[in-house]
């Protein structure tokens, strides 16, 4: 019985490692493509600051909508193309970002492949060029 439990637990650990490594590999490739095209991806990390911190440390072109400091830093360094896919976020952080964009006269091109709700809508409306699919919200 102990032999079976050991093998089942090893199989479970192996499955989790494969799942996580697959996700990390996809994030790595996505970040590389974003970097090559001077683009940012702004999404939600569901208020989990630990995940936000880890992803932004290793994948610096993938940002959380609530992380106003990182977004302003990237905008200040010439990133003007943004892919926005978000359910919204902290309205205070978004207000800081919007004020920065308005006062610095940055011309943004924002792409909304699926959704830009709530605070994401406000950010999308600051774009000089806004691109959306027919089914985007």
N, CA, C and O atoms as a GROMACS GRO file, in nm:
protein
  548
    1UNK      N    1   0.083  -0.120   0.000
    1UNK     CA    2   0.000   0.000   0.000
    1UNK      C    3   0.087   0.126   0.000
    1UNK      O    4   0.058   0.221  -0.072
    2UNK      N    5   0.190   0.126   0.080
    2UNK     CA    6   0.280   0.241   0.088
    2UNK      C    7   0.348   0.265  -0.046
    2UNK      O    8   0.370   0.379  -0.087
    3UNK      N    9   0.382   0.155  -0.113
    3UNK     CA   10   0.446   0.164  -0.245
    3UNK      C   11   0.354   0.235  -0.344
    3UNK      O   12   0.399   0.319  -0.422
    4UNK      N   13   0.225   0.202  -0.341
    4UNK     CA   14   0.127   0.262  -0.430
    4UNK      C   15   0.109   0.411  -0.400
    4UNK      O   16   0.103   0.492  -0.492
    5UNK      N   17   0.101   0.448  -0.271
    5UNK     CA   18   0.086   0.588  -0.234
    5UNK      C   19   0.208   0.670  -0.276
    5UNK      O   20   0.194   0.784  -0.320
    6UNK      N   21   0.325   0.613  -0.262
    6UNK     CA   22   0.447   0.682  -0.302
    6UNK      C   23   0.446   0.709  -0.452
    6UNK      O   24   0.479   0.819  -0.496
    7UNK      N   25   0.408   0.610  -0.530
    7UNK     CA   26   0.403   0.628  -0.674
    7UNK      C   27   0.294   0.727  -0.717
    7UNK      O   28   0.314   0.806  -0.809
    8UNK      N   29   0.179   0.721  -0.649
    8UNK     CA   30   0.073   0.817  -0.680
    8UNK      C   31   0.116   0.960  -0.647
    8UNK      O   32   0.088   1.052  -0.723
    9UNK      N   33   0.182   0.978  -0.535
    9UNK     CA   34   0.226   1.112  -0.498
    9UNK      C   35   0.334   1.162  -0.593
    9UNK      O   36   0.338   1.280  -0.626
   10UNK      N   37   0.424   1.073  -0.636
   10UNK     CA   38   0.525   1.113  -0.734
   10UNK      C   39   0.462   1.149  -0.868
   10UNK      O   40   0.505   1.243  -0.934
   11UNK      N   41   0.361   1.075  -0.907
   11UNK     CA   42   0.290   1.104  -1.030
   11UNK      C   43   0.219   1.239  -1.022
   11UNK      O   44   0.219   1.316  -1.118
   12UNK      N   45   0.159   1.267  -0.907
   12UNK     CA   46   0.093   1.395  -0.887
   12UNK      C   47   0.194   1.510  -0.892
   12UNK      O   48   0.168   1.611  -0.957
   13UNK      N   49   0.305   1.496  -0.826
   13UNK     CA   50   0.410   1.599  -0.828
   13UNK      C   51   0.461   1.619  -0.969
   13UNK      O   52   0.480   1.733  -1.012
   14UNK      N   53   0.484   1.512  -1.039
   14UNK     CA   54   0.532   1.519  -1.177
   14UNK      C   55   0.430   1.594  -1.265
   14UNK      O   56   0.469   1.677  -1.348
   15UNK      N   57   0.302   1.566  -1.248
   15UNK     CA   58   0.197   1.632  -1.326
   15UNK      C   59   0.193   1.782  -1.297
   15UNK      O   60   0.179   1.862  -1.389
   16UNK      N   61   0.206   1.819  -1.171
   16UNK     CA   62   0.206   1.960  -1.133
   16UNK      C   63   0.328   2.030  -1.192
   16UNK      O   64   0.316   2.141  -1.243
   17UNK      N   65   0.443   1.966  -1.185
   17UNK     CA   66   0.565   2.026  -1.240
   17UNK      C   67   0.551   2.045  -1.391
   17UNK      O   68   0.591   2.149  -1.443
   18UNK      N   69   0.496   1.948  -1.461
   18UNK     CA   70   0.474   1.961  -1.605
   18UNK      C   71   0.378   2.075  -1.637
   18UNK      O   72   0.401   2.152  -1.730
   19UNK      N   73   0.270   2.084  -1.560
   19UNK     CA   74   0.172   2.189  -1.582
   19UNK      C   75   0.234   2.327  -1.562
   19UNK      O   76   0.219   2.415  -1.646
   20UNK      N   77   0.304   2.346  -1.452
   20UNK     CA   78   0.366   2.475  -1.421
   20UNK      C   79   0.475   2.510  -1.521
   20UNK      O   80   0.483   2.624  -1.567
   21UNK      N   81   0.559   2.412  -1.556
   21UNK     CA   82   0.666   2.440  -1.651
   21UNK      C   83   0.610   2.475  -1.788
   21UNK      O   84   0.668   2.558  -1.859
   22UNK      N   85   0.500   2.414  -1.828
   22UNK     CA   86   0.435   2.447  -1.954
   22UNK      C   87   0.385   2.591  -1.953
   22UNK      O   88   0.401   2.663  -2.052
   23UNK      N   89   0.324   2.634  -1.841
   23UNK     CA   90   0.276   2.771  -1.830
   23UNK      C   91   0.392   2.870  -1.832
   23UNK      O   92   0.384   2.975  -1.896
   24UNK      N   93   0.499   2.838  -1.762
   24UNK     CA   94   0.616   2.926  -1.759
   24UNK      C   95   0.678   2.936  -1.898
   24UNK      O   96   0.720   3.044  -1.939
   25UNK      N   97   0.684   2.826  -1.970
   25UNK     CA   98   0.739   2.827  -2.105
   25UNK      C   99   0.654   2.916  -2.196
   25UNK      O  100   0.708   2.991  -2.278
   26UNK      N  101   0.521   2.907  -2.183
   26UNK     CA  102   0.434   2.992  -2.264
   26UNK      C  103   0.454   3.140  -2.229
   26UNK      O  104   0.458   3.225  -2.318
   27UNK      N  105   0.465   3.170  -2.100
   27UNK     CA  106   0.489   3.309  -2.059
   27UNK      C  107   0.624   3.359  -2.111
   27UNK      O  108   0.636   3.474  -2.152
   28UNK      N  109   0.724   3.272  -2.108
   28UNK     CA  110   0.856   3.310  -2.157
   28UNK      C  111   0.850   3.345  -2.306
   28UNK      O  112   0.905   3.447  -2.348
   29UNK      N  113   0.785   3.261  -2.386
   29UNK     CA  114   0.773   3.288  -2.530
   29UNK      C  115   0.691   3.413  -2.557
   29UNK      O  116   0.725   3.491  -2.646
   30UNK      N  117   0.585   3.431  -2.482
   30UNK     CA  118   0.503   3.551  -2.498
   30UNK      C  119   0.583   3.676  -2.465
   30UNK      O  120   0.578   3.775  -2.538
   31UNK      N  121   0.656   3.672  -2.355
   31UNK     CA  122   0.737   3.787  -2.315
   31UNK      C  123   0.843   3.818  -2.421
   31UNK      O  124   0.870   3.935  -2.448
   32UNK      N  125   0.903   3.715  -2.481
   32UNK     CA  126   1.004   3.735  -2.584
   32UNK      C  127   0.943   3.803  -2.707
   32UNK      O  128   1.003   3.893  -2.764
   33UNK      N  129   0.824   3.759  -2.747
   33UNK     CA  130   0.756   3.820  -2.860
   33UNK      C  131   0.718   3.965  -2.830
   33UNK      O  132   0.728   4.051  -2.917
   34UNK      N  133   0.673   3.990  -2.708
   34UNK     CA  134   0.638   4.127  -2.670
   34UNK      C  135   0.761   4.217  -2.674
   34UNK      O  136   0.755   4.330  -2.722
   35UNK      N  137   0.872   4.166  -2.623
   35UNK     CA  138   0.996   4.243  -2.621
   35UNK      C  139   1.045   4.274  -2.762
   35UNK      O  140   1.090   4.386  -2.789
   36UNK      N  141   1.037   4.177  -2.851
   36UNK     CA  142   1.081   4.197  -2.990
   36UNK      C  143   0.998   4.301  -3.062
   36UNK      O  144   1.048   4.367  -3.154
   37UNK      N  145   0.873   4.318  -3.023
   37UNK     CA  146   0.784   4.414  -3.088
   37UNK      C  147   0.762   4.540  -3.006
   37UNK      O  148   0.676   4.621  -3.039
   38UNK      N  149   0.840   4.559  -2.899
   38UNK     CA  150   0.826   4.676  -2.811
   38UNK      C  151   0.682   4.694  -2.763
   38UNK      O  152   0.627   4.804  -2.770
   39UNK      N  153   0.624   4.585  -2.715
   39UNK     CA  154   0.485   4.589  -2.670
   39UNK      C  155   0.477   4.550  -2.523
   39UNK      O  156   0.564   4.482  -2.470
   40UNK      N  157   0.369   4.594  -2.459
   40UNK     CA  158   0.337   4.555  -2.322
   40UNK      C  159   0.206   4.477  -2.322
   40UNK      O  160   0.116   4.506  -2.402
   41UNK      N  161   0.195   4.381  -2.234
   41UNK     CA  162   0.069   4.311  -2.211
   41UNK      C  163   0.024   4.348  -2.072
   41UNK      O  164   0.094   4.322  -1.974
   42UNK      N  165  -0.094   4.409  -2.061
   42UNK     CA  166  -0.147   4.449  -1.931
   42UNK      C  167  -0.268   4.362  -1.902
   42UNK      O  168  -0.366   4.364  -1.977
   43UNK      N  169  -0.261   4.286  -1.793
   43UNK     CA  170  -0.367   4.192  -1.755
   43UNK      C  171  -0.391   4.206  -1.605
   43UNK      O  172  -0.332   4.291  -1.539
   44UNK      N  173  -0.479   4.120  -1.552
   44UNK     CA  174  -0.503   4.112  -1.408
   44UNK      C  175  -0.437   3.988  -1.352
   44UNK      O  176  -0.433   3.883  -1.416
   45UNK      N  177  -0.384   4.002  -1.232
   45UNK     CA  178  -0.332   3.886  -1.161
   45UNK      C  179  -0.420   3.853  -1.041
   45UNK      O  180  -0.376   3.787  -0.947
   46UNK      N  181  -0.545   3.898  -1.045
   46UNK     CA  182  -0.646   3.868  -0.943
   46UNK      C  183  -0.603   3.908  -0.803
   46UNK      O  184  -0.625   3.834  -0.707
   47UNK      N  185  -0.543   4.024  -0.792
   47UNK     CA  186  -0.504   4.083  -0.664
   47UNK      C  187  -0.401   4.001  -0.587
   47UNK      O  188  -0.378   4.028  -0.469
   48UNK      N  189  -0.338   3.904  -0.649
   48UNK     CA  190  -0.237   3.825  -0.581
   48UNK      C  191  -0.101   3.891  -0.603
   48UNK      O  192  -0.039   3.875  -0.708
   49UNK      N  193  -0.056   3.965  -0.503
   49UNK     CA  194   0.067   4.044  -0.517
   49UNK      C  195   0.191   3.956  -0.528
   49UNK      O  196   0.291   3.999  -0.587
   50UNK      N  197   0.188   3.835  -0.474
   50UNK     CA  198   0.304   3.746  -0.487
   50UNK      C  199   0.321   3.700  -0.631
   50UNK      O  200   0.433   3.698  -0.683
   51UNK      N  201   0.210   3.663  -0.695
   51UNK     CA  202   0.216   3.622  -0.835
   51UNK      C  203   0.257   3.741  -0.922
   51UNK      O  204   0.338   3.727  -1.014
   52UNK      N  205   0.200   3.858  -0.893
   52UNK     CA  206   0.234   3.979  -0.967
   52UNK      C  207   0.383   4.005  -0.959
   52UNK      O  208   0.448   4.031  -1.061
   53UNK      N  209   0.439   3.999  -0.838
   53UNK     CA  210   0.581   4.026  -0.818
   53UNK      C  211   0.667   3.926  -0.895
   53UNK      O  212   0.762   3.966  -0.963
   54UNK      N  213   0.635   3.798  -0.885
   54UNK     CA  214   0.715   3.696  -0.953
   54UNK      C  215   0.709   3.709  -1.105
   54UNK      O  216   0.812   3.701  -1.172
   55UNK      N  217   0.590   3.730  -1.158
   55UNK     CA  218   0.578   3.741  -1.304
   55UNK      C  219   0.649   3.865  -1.354
   55UNK      O  220   0.718   3.859  -1.456
   56UNK      N  221   0.634   3.978  -1.284
   56UNK     CA  222   0.698   4.100  -1.330
   56UNK      C  223   0.850   4.096  -1.314
   56UNK      O  224   0.920   4.169  -1.384
   57UNK      N  225   0.902   4.014  -1.224
   57UNK     CA  226   1.047   4.001  -1.210
   57UNK      C  227   1.108   3.926  -1.326
   57UNK      O  228   1.216   3.961  -1.374
   58UNK      N  229   1.040   3.823  -1.373
   58UNK     CA  230   1.096   3.738  -1.477
   58UNK      C  231   1.043   3.771  -1.616
   58UNK      O  232   1.112   3.746  -1.716
   59UNK      N  233   0.923   3.825  -1.624
   59UNK     CA  234   0.862   3.858  -1.752
   59UNK      C  235   0.824   4.005  -1.750
   59UNK      O  236   0.709   4.040  -1.724
   60UNK      N  237   0.920   4.091  -1.777
   60UNK     CA  238   0.900   4.233  -1.751
   60UNK      C  239   0.816   4.308  -1.855
   60UNK      O  240   0.799   4.429  -1.841
   61UNK      N  241   0.764   4.243  -1.956
   61UNK     CA  242   0.672   4.307  -2.048
   61UNK      C  243   0.528   4.264  -2.024
   61UNK      O  244   0.438   4.300  -2.100
   62UNK      N  245   0.506   4.187  -1.919
   62UNK     CA  246   0.372   4.146  -1.878
   62UNK      C  247   0.345   4.214  -1.745
   62UNK      O  248   0.410   4.184  -1.644
   63UNK      N  249   0.248   4.306  -1.743
   63UNK     CA  250   0.225   4.388  -1.625
   63UNK      C  251   0.083   4.374  -1.574
   63UNK      O  252  -0.010   4.341  -1.648
   64UNK      N  253   0.067   4.400  -1.444
   64UNK     CA  254  -0.064   4.401  -1.381
   64UNK      C  255  -0.122   4.541  -1.392
   64UNK      O  256  -0.050   4.639  -1.373
   65UNK      N  257  -0.251   4.552  -1.422
   65UNK     CA  258  -0.316   4.682  -1.435
   65UNK      C  259  -0.306   4.764  -1.306
   65UNK      O  260  -0.303   4.887  -1.311
   66UNK      N  261  -0.300   4.697  -1.191
   66UNK     CA  262  -0.293   4.767  -1.063
   66UNK      C  263  -0.152   4.816  -1.029
   66UNK      O  264  -0.135   4.889  -0.931
   67UNK      N  265  -0.053   4.778  -1.106
   67UNK     CA  266   0.085   4.818  -1.077
   67UNK      C  267   0.119   4.945  -1.155
   67UNK      O  268   0.185   4.940  -1.259
   68UNK      N  269   0.072   5.058  -1.104
   68UNK     CA  270   0.088   5.184  -1.175
   68UNK      C  271   0.234   5.225  -1.192
   68UNK      O  272   0.269   5.284  -1.294
   69UNK      N  273   0.319   5.195  -1.095
   69UNK     CA  274   0.461   5.233  -1.104
   69UNK      C  275   0.530   5.167  -1.224
   69UNK      O  276   0.601   5.233  -1.300
   70UNK      N  277   0.509   5.037  -1.240
   70UNK     CA  278   0.572   4.964  -1.351
   70UNK      C  279   0.519   5.010  -1.486
   70UNK      O  280   0.595   5.022  -1.582
   71UNK      N  281   0.390   5.036  -1.494
   71UNK     CA  282   0.331   5.079  -1.621
   71UNK      C  283   0.385   5.217  -1.659
   71UNK      O  284   0.422   5.239  -1.774
   72UNK      N  285   0.390   5.309  -1.563
   72UNK     CA  286   0.442   5.443  -1.592
   72UNK      C  287   0.589   5.436  -1.629
   72UNK      O  288   0.634   5.509  -1.718
   73UNK      N  289   0.665   5.350  -1.561
   73UNK     CA  290   0.807   5.334  -1.594
   73UNK      C  291   0.824   5.287  -1.739
   73UNK      O  292   0.908   5.339  -1.812
   74UNK      N  293   0.744   5.189  -1.779
   74UNK     CA  294   0.753   5.137  -1.916
   74UNK      C  295   0.708   5.243  -2.018
   74UNK      O  296   0.771   5.257  -2.123
   75UNK      N  297   0.601   5.316  -1.988
   75UNK     CA  298   0.556   5.421  -2.079
   75UNK      C  299   0.661   5.531  -2.092
   75UNK      O  300   0.679   5.588  -2.200
   76UNK      N  301   0.728   5.559  -1.983
   76UNK     CA  302   0.833   5.661  -1.982
   76UNK      C  303   0.954   5.617  -2.065
   76UNK      O  304   1.030   5.701  -2.114
   77UNK      N  305   0.972   5.487  -2.082
   77UNK     CA  306   1.085   5.434  -2.159
   77UNK      C  307   1.048   5.403  -2.303
   77UNK      O  308   1.119   5.327  -2.369
   78UNK      N  309   0.940   5.459  -2.352
   78UNK     CA  310   0.910   5.451  -2.494
   78UNK      C  311   0.815   5.342  -2.539
   78UNK      O  312   0.790   5.329  -2.659
   79UNK      N  313   0.760   5.265  -2.448
   79UNK     CA  314   0.662   5.163  -2.488
   79UNK      C  315   0.529   5.232  -2.516
   79UNK      O  316   0.470   5.290  -2.425
   80UNK      N  317   0.481   5.225  -2.637
   80UNK     CA  318   0.354   5.291  -2.672
   80UNK      C  319   0.252   5.195  -2.730
   80UNK      O  320   0.139   5.235  -2.759
   81UNK      N  321   0.289   5.068  -2.748
   81UNK     CA  322   0.195   4.968  -2.799
   81UNK      C  323   0.158   4.876  -2.683
   81UNK      O  324   0.244   4.815  -2.619
   82UNK      N  325   0.028   4.866  -2.656
   82UNK     CA  326  -0.020   4.790  -2.540
   82UNK      C  327  -0.127   4.692  -2.585
   82UNK      O  328  -0.218   4.727  -2.661
   83UNK      N  329  -0.115   4.568  -2.538
   83UNK     CA  330  -0.223   4.470  -2.551
   83UNK      C  331  -0.293   4.469  -2.416
   83UNK      O  332  -0.230   4.444  -2.313
   84UNK      N  333  -0.421   4.496  -2.416
   84UNK     CA  334  -0.497   4.510  -2.292
   84UNK      C  335  -0.602   4.400  -2.285
   84UNK      O  336  -0.689   4.390  -2.372
   85UNK      N  337  -0.594   4.318  -2.182
   85UNK     CA  338  -0.690   4.209  -2.161
   85UNK      C  339  -0.717   4.202  -2.012
   85UNK      O  340  -0.644   4.136  -1.938
   86UNK      N  341  -0.822   4.270  -1.967
   86UNK     CA  342  -0.842   4.285  -1.824
   86UNK      C  343  -0.990   4.297  -1.787
   86UNK      O  344  -1.072   4.343  -1.866
   87UNK      N  345  -1.022   4.254  -1.666
   87UNK     CA  346  -1.154   4.274  -1.610
   87UNK      C  347  -1.162   4.406  -1.535
   87UNK      O  348  -1.268   4.440  -1.482
   88UNK      N  349  -1.054   4.480  -1.528
   88UNK     CA  350  -1.050   4.606  -1.456
   88UNK      C  351  -0.948   4.598  -1.345
   88UNK      O  352  -0.866   4.507  -1.341
   89UNK      N  353  -0.954   4.693  -1.256
   89UNK     CA  354  -0.856   4.693  -1.148
   89UNK      C  355  -0.881   4.809  -1.054
   89UNK      O  356  -0.989   4.867  -1.050
   90UNK      N  357  -0.778   4.841  -0.979
   90UNK     CA  358  -0.784   4.946  -0.879
   90UNK      C  359  -0.801   5.081  -0.948
   90UNK      O  360  -0.719   5.120  -1.031
   91UNK      N  361  -0.907   5.152  -0.915
   91UNK     CA  362  -0.938   5.277  -0.983
   91UNK      C  363  -0.836   5.386  -0.947
   91UNK      O  364  -0.811   5.475  -1.029
   92UNK      N  365  -0.778   5.381  -0.828
   92UNK     CA  366  -0.678   5.482  -0.790
   92UNK      C  367  -0.551   5.463  -0.872
   92UNK      O  368  -0.495   5.560  -0.922
   93UNK      N  369  -0.505   5.339  -0.886
   93UNK     CA  370  -0.386   5.312  -0.969
   93UNK      C  371  -0.414   5.352  -1.114
   93UNK      O  372  -0.328   5.409  -1.181
   94UNK      N  373  -0.535   5.321  -1.161
   94UNK     CA  374  -0.570   5.355  -1.297
   94UNK      C  375  -0.575   5.508  -1.316
   94UNK      O  376  -0.534   5.558  -1.421
   95UNK      N  377  -0.624   5.579  -1.216
   95UNK     CA  378  -0.629   5.725  -1.224
   95UNK      C  379  -0.489   5.785  -1.232
   95UNK      O  380  -0.467   5.882  -1.304
   96UNK      N  381  -0.394   5.728  -1.160
   96UNK     CA  382  -0.255   5.773  -1.167
   96UNK      C  383  -0.200   5.752  -1.307
   96UNK      O  384  -0.134   5.840  -1.363
   97UNK      N  385  -0.226   5.635  -1.365
   97UNK     CA  386  -0.179   5.604  -1.501
   97UNK      C  387  -0.243   5.699  -1.602
   97UNK      O  388  -0.174   5.752  -1.689
   98UNK      N  389  -0.374   5.721  -1.591
   98UNK     CA  390  -0.444   5.808  -1.685
   98UNK      C  391  -0.393   5.952  -1.676
   98UNK      O  392  -0.376   6.018  -1.779
   99UNK      N  393  -0.369   6.002  -1.554
   99UNK     CA  394  -0.315   6.137  -1.539
   99UNK      C  395  -0.176   6.148  -1.600
   99UNK      O  396  -0.143   6.250  -1.662
  100UNK      N  397  -0.096   6.044  -1.583
  100UNK     CA  398   0.038   6.046  -1.642
  100UNK      C  399   0.030   6.051  -1.795
  100UNK      O  400   0.102   6.128  -1.859
  101UNK      N  401  -0.057   5.969  -1.852
  101UNK     CA  402  -0.072   5.966  -1.999
  101UNK      C  403  -0.121   6.102  -2.049
  101UNK      O  404  -0.072   6.152  -2.151
  102UNK      N  405  -0.216   6.160  -1.980
  102UNK     CA  406  -0.272   6.287  -2.022
  102UNK      C  407  -0.170   6.401  -2.014
  102UNK      O  408  -0.163   6.484  -2.104
  103UNK      N  409  -0.092   6.405  -1.908
  103UNK     CA  410   0.004   6.515  -1.892
  103UNK      C  411   0.129   6.499  -1.977
  103UNK      O  412   0.195   6.598  -2.010
  104UNK      N  413   0.162   6.377  -2.014
  104UNK     CA  414   0.284   6.357  -2.092
  104UNK      C  415   0.259   6.350  -2.243
  104UNK      O  416   0.353   6.339  -2.322
  105UNK      N  417   0.133   6.357  -2.284
  105UNK     CA  418   0.096   6.354  -2.426
  105UNK      C  419   0.154   6.234  -2.501
  105UNK      O  420   0.203   6.248  -2.613
  106UNK      N  421   0.148   6.118  -2.440
  106UNK     CA  422   0.193   5.995  -2.504
  106UNK      C  423   0.086   5.949  -2.602
  106UNK      O  424  -0.033   5.948  -2.570
  107UNK      N  425   0.128   5.910  -2.720
  107UNK     CA  426   0.037   5.858  -2.822
  107UNK      C  427   0.039   5.705  -2.813
  107UNK      O  428   0.136   5.642  -2.856
  108UNK      N  429  -0.066   5.647  -2.759
  108UNK     CA  430  -0.072   5.503  -2.738
  108UNK      C  431  -0.151   5.434  -2.849
  108UNK      O  432  -0.248   5.487  -2.902
  109UNK      N  433  -0.107   5.315  -2.882
  109UNK     CA  434  -0.184   5.223  -2.965
  109UNK      C  435  -0.222   5.106  -2.875
  109UNK      O  436  -0.135   5.036  -2.824
  110UNK      N  437  -0.351   5.086  -2.855
  110UNK     CA  438  -0.396   4.981  -2.764
  110UNK      C  439  -0.476   4.878  -2.843
  110UNK      O  440  -0.566   4.913  -2.921
  111UNK      N  441  -0.443   4.752  -2.821
  111UNK     CA  442  -0.509   4.638  -2.884
  111UNK      C  443  -0.589   4.565  -2.778
  111UNK      O  444  -0.535   4.528  -2.674
  112UNK      N  445  -0.717   4.542  -2.803
  112UNK     CA  446  -0.803   4.471  -2.709
  112UNK      C  447  -0.850   4.343  -2.777
  112UNK      O  448  -0.949   4.345  -2.851
  113UNK      N  449  -0.782   4.231  -2.753
  113UNK     CA  450  -0.822   4.106  -2.820
  113UNK      C  451  -0.950   4.046  -2.764
  113UNK      O  452  -1.026   3.983  -2.838
  114UNK      N  453  -0.976   4.065  -2.633
  114UNK     CA  454  -1.095   4.004  -2.573
  114UNK      C  455  -1.176   4.102  -2.490
  114UNK      O  456  -1.292   4.129  -2.520
  115UNK      N  457  -1.113   4.156  -2.384
  115UNK     CA  458  -1.190   4.240  -2.292
  115UNK      C  459  -1.105   4.350  -2.230
  115UNK      O  460  -0.986   4.331  -2.202
  116UNK      N  461  -1.168   4.463  -2.210
  116UNK     CA  462  -1.110   4.574  -2.134
  116UNK      C  463  -1.224   4.636  -2.056
  116UNK      O  464  -1.286   4.733  -2.100
  117UNK      N  465  -1.252   4.579  -1.940
  117UNK     CA  466  -1.366   4.621  -1.861
  117UNK      C  467  -1.324   4.718  -1.751
  117UNK      O  468  -1.208   4.720  -1.709
  118UNK      N  469  -1.419   4.797  -1.705
  118UNK     CA  470  -1.401   4.885  -1.590
  118UNK      C  471  -1.281   4.979  -1.609
  118UNK      O  472  -1.281   5.063  -1.698
  119UNK      N  473  -1.180   4.964  -1.524
  119UNK     CA  474  -1.061   5.050  -1.535
  119UNK      C  475  -0.989   5.027  -1.668
  119UNK      O  476  -0.924   5.118  -1.719
  120UNK      N  477  -0.999   4.909  -1.723
  120UNK     CA  478  -0.940   4.880  -1.853
  120UNK      C  479  -1.005   4.959  -1.965
  120UNK      O  480  -0.939   4.998  -2.061
  121UNK      N  481  -1.137   4.983  -1.953
  121UNK     CA  482  -1.207   5.065  -2.051
  121UNK      C  483  -1.154   5.208  -2.051
  121UNK      O  484  -1.132   5.267  -2.157
  122UNK      N  485  -1.134   5.262  -1.931
  122UNK     CA  486  -1.082   5.399  -1.921
  122UNK      C  487  -0.944   5.409  -1.983
  122UNK      O  488  -0.913   5.506  -2.052
  123UNK      N  489  -0.860   5.309  -1.958
  123UNK     CA  490  -0.727   5.309  -2.016
  123UNK      C  491  -0.735   5.297  -2.168
  123UNK      O  492  -0.661   5.364  -2.240
  124UNK      N  493  -0.824   5.212  -2.217
  124UNK     CA  494  -0.837   5.194  -2.362
  124UNK      C  495  -0.882   5.323  -2.430
  124UNK      O  496  -0.841   5.351  -2.543
  125UNK      N  497  -0.965   5.400  -2.363
  125UNK     CA  498  -1.016   5.523  -2.423
  125UNK      C  499  -0.911   5.634  -2.432
  125UNK      O  500  -0.934   5.735  -2.499
  126UNK      N  501  -0.798   5.618  -2.367
  126UNK     CA  502  -0.690   5.717  -2.378
  126UNK      C  503  -0.606   5.696  -2.504
  126UNK      O  504  -0.519   5.778  -2.535
  127UNK      N  505  -0.631   5.589  -2.575
  127UNK     CA  506  -0.546   5.554  -2.690
  127UNK      C  507  -0.569   5.647  -2.808
  127UNK      O  508  -0.682   5.690  -2.835
  128UNK      N  509  -0.462   5.678  -2.876
  128UNK     CA  510  -0.471   5.750  -3.003
  128UNK      C  511  -0.529   5.656  -3.109
  128UNK      O  512  -0.613   5.697  -3.189
  129UNK      N  513  -0.484   5.531  -3.108
  129UNK     CA  514  -0.535   5.427  -3.197
  129UNK      C  515  -0.582   5.310  -3.111
  129UNK      O  516  -0.505   5.253  -3.034
  130UNK      N  517  -0.709   5.275  -3.125
  130UNK     CA  518  -0.767   5.164  -3.049
  130UNK      C  519  -0.811   5.057  -3.147
  130UNK      O  520  -0.890   5.084  -3.237
  131UNK      N  521  -0.760   4.935  -3.129
  131UNK     CA  522  -0.792   4.823  -3.218
  131UNK      C  523  -0.863   4.716  -3.136
  131UNK      O  524  -0.814   4.671  -3.033
  132UNK      N  525  -0.981   4.675  -3.186
  132UNK     CA  526  -1.061   4.574  -3.118
  132UNK      C  527  -1.117   4.477  -3.223
  132UNK      O  528  -1.138   4.513  -3.338
  133UNK      N  529  -1.139   4.353  -3.179
  133UNK     CA  530  -1.208   4.256  -3.263
  133UNK      C  531  -1.358   4.280  -3.255
  133UNK      O  532  -1.405   4.356  -3.170
  134UNK      N  533  -1.432   4.216  -3.342
  134UNK     CA  534  -1.578   4.229  -3.340
  134UNK      C  535  -1.637   4.182  -3.208
  134UNK      O  536  -1.737   4.237  -3.162
  135UNK      N  537  -1.578   4.080  -3.147
  135UNK     CA  538  -1.632   4.022  -3.024
  135UNK      C  539  -1.568   4.079  -2.898
  135UNK      O  540  -1.599   4.034  -2.787
  136UNK      N  541  -1.481   4.178  -2.912
  136UNK     CA  542  -1.417   4.237  -2.794
  136UNK      C  543  -1.517   4.320  -2.715
  136UNK      O  544  -1.610   4.379  -2.771
  137UNK      N  545  -1.496   4.322  -2.583
  137UNK     CA  546  -1.585   4.398  -2.495
  137UNK      C  547  -1.506   4.508  -2.429
  137UNK      O  548  -1.560   4.585  -2.350
   0.00000   0.00000   0.00000
